[in-house]
mmCIF file of C-alpha atoms in Angstrom:
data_model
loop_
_atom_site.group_PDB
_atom_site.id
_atom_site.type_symbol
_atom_site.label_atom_id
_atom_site.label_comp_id
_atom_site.label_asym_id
_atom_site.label_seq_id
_atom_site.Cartn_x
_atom_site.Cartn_y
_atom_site.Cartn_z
ATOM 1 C CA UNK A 55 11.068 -36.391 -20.245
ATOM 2 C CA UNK A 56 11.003 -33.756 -17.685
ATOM 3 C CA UNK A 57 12.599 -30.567 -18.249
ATOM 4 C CA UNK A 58 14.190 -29.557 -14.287
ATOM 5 C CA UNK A 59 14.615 -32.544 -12.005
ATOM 6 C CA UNK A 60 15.150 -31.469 -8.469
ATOM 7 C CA UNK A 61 16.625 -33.160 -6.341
ATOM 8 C CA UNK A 62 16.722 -33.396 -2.061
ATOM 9 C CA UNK A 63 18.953 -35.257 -0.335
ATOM 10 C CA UNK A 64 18.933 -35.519 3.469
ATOM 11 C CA UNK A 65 21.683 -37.475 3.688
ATOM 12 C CA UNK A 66 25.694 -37.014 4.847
ATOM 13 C CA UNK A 67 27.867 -39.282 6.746
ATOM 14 C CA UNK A 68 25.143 -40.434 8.476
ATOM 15 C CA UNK A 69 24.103 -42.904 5.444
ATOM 16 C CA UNK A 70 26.484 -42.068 2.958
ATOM 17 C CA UNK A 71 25.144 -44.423 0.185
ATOM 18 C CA UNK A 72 22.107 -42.478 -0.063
ATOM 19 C CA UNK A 73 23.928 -39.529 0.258
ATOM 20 C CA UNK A 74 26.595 -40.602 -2.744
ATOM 21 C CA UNK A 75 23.347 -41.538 -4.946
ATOM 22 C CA UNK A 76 21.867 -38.284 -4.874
ATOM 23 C CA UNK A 77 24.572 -36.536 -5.488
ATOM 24 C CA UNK A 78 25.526 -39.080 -8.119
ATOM 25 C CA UNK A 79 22.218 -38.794 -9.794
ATOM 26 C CA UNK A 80 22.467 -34.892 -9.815
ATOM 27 C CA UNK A 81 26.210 -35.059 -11.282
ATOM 28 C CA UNK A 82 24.668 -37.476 -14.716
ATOM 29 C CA UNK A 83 21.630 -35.646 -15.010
ATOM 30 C CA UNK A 84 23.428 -32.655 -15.213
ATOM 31 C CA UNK A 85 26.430 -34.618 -17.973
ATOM 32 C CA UNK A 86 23.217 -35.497 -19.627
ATOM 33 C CA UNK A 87 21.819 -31.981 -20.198
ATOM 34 C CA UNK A 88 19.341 -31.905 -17.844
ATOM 35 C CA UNK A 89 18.167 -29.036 -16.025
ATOM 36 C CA UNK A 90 19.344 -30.047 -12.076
ATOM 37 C CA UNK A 91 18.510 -28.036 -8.596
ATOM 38 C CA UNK A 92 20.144 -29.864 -5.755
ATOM 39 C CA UNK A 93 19.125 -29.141 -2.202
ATOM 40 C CA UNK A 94 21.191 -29.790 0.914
ATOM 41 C CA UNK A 95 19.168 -30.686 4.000
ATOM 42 C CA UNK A 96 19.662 -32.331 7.301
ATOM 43 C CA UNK A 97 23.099 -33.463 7.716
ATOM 44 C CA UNK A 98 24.297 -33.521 4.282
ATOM 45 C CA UNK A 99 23.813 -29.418 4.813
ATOM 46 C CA UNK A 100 27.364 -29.635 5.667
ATOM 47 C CA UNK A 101 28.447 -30.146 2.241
ATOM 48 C CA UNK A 102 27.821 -26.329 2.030
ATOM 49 C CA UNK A 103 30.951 -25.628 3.797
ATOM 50 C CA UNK A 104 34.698 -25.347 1.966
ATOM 51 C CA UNK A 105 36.235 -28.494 2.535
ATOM 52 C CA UNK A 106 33.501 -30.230 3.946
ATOM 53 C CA UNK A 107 33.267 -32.933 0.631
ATOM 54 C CA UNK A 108 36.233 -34.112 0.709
ATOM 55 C CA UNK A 109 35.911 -35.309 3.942
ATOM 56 C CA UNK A 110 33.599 -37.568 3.415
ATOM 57 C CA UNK A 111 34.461 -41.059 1.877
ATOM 58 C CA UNK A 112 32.251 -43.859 0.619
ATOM 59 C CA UNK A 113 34.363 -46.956 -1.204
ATOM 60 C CA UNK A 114 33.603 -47.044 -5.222
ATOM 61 C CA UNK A 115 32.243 -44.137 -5.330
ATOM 62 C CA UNK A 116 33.438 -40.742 -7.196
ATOM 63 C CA UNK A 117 34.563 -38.343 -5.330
ATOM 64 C CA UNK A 118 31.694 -36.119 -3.656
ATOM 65 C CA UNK A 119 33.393 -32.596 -4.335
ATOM 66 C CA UNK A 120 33.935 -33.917 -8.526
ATOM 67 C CA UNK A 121 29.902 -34.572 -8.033
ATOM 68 C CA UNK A 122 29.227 -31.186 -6.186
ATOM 69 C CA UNK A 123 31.604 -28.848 -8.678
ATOM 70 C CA UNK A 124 29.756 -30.787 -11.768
ATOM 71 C CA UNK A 125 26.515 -29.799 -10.420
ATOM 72 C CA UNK A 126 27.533 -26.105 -9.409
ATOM 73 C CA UNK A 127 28.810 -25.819 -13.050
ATOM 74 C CA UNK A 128 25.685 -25.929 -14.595
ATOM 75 C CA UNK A 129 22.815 -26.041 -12.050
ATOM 76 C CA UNK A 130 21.968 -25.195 -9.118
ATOM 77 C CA UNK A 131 22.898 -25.891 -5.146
ATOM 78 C CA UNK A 132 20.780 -24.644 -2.487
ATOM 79 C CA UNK A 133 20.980 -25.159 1.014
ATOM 80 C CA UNK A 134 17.990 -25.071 3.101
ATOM 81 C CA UNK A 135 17.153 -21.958 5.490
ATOM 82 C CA UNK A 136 16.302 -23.843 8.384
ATOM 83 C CA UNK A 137 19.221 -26.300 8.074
ATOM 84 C CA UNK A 138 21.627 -23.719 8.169
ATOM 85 C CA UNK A 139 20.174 -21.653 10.928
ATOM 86 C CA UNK A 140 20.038 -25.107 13.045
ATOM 87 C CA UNK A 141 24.024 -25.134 12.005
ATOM 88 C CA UNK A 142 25.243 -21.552 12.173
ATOM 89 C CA UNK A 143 25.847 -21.568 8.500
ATOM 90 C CA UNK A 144 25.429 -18.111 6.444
ATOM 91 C CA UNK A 145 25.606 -17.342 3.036
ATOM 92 C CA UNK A 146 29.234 -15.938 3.308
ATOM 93 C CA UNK A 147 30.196 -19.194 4.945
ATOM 94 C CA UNK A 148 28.967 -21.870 2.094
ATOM 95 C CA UNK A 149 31.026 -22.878 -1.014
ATOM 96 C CA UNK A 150 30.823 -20.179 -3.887
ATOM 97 C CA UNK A 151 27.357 -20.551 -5.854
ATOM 98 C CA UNK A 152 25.646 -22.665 -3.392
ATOM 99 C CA UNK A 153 22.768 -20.376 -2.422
ATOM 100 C CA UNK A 154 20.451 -20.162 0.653
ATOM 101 C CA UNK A 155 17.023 -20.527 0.097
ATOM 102 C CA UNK A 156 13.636 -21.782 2.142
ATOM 103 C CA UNK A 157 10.133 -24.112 1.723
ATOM 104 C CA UNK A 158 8.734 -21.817 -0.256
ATOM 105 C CA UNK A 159 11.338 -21.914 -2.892
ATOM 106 C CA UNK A 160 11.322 -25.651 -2.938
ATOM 107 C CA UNK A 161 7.728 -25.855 -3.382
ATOM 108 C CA UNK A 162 7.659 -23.394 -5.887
ATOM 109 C CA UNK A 163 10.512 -25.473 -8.021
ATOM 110 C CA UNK A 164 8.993 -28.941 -7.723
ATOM 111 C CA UNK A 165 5.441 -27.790 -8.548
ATOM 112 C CA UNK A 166 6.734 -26.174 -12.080
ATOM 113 C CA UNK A 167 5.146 -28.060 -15.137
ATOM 114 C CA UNK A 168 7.843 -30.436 -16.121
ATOM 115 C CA UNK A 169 9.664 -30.890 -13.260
ATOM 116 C CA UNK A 170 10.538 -34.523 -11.909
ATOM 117 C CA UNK A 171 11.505 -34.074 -7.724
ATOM 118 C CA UNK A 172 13.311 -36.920 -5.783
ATOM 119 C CA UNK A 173 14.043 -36.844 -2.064
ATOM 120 C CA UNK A 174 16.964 -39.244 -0.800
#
């Protein structure tokens, strides 16, 4: 079993099934002990923001700011560079422990040894 399992969704309320399923799969991994990085790109960037979470709905489906606080608990939520910049987002704008990072850092996560990366 892999050791880190990153995860990249794409996704917001644009298609918010995909969007609930990564999130989803981040928020058991992490229940389940795994090690979990979860980055925000495209429109689900916006789940950076205060508030932003609960605004989105999606019937059956648990609550996306209970998914993203389970996930900030105990791993780790980064929102991409060029995603903010494209949205005027800044690191003192994003919800607390949801950092800002780029390509490289995402490259240099999913190529670890024992690291399992999915893209939604």
């Amino acid at each position: 079993m892999s050791k880190k399992l990153v995860i990249k969704v794409t996704a917001g309320a644009d298609a918010p099934e995909r969007c609930s399923q990564a999130f989803t799969v981040a928020a058991v991994a992490v229940a389940s002990g795994v090690e979990v990085s979860l980055w925000l790109t495209g429109e689900s960037s916006w789940f950076a923001l205060p508030g932003r979470a609960a605004e989105f709905e999606l019937p059956h489906a648990a609550p996306l700011p209970d998914l993203l606080e389970s996930v900030l608990a105990t791993g780790t939520v980064t929102l991409c560079t060029q995603c903010a910049a494209r949205r005027g987002i800044g690191e003192k704008d994003t919800v607390e422990g949801v950092r800002i990072a780029g390509a490289q850092v995402f490259v240099s996560e999913i190529m670890a040894d024992g690291v399992q990366a999915l893209v939604y």
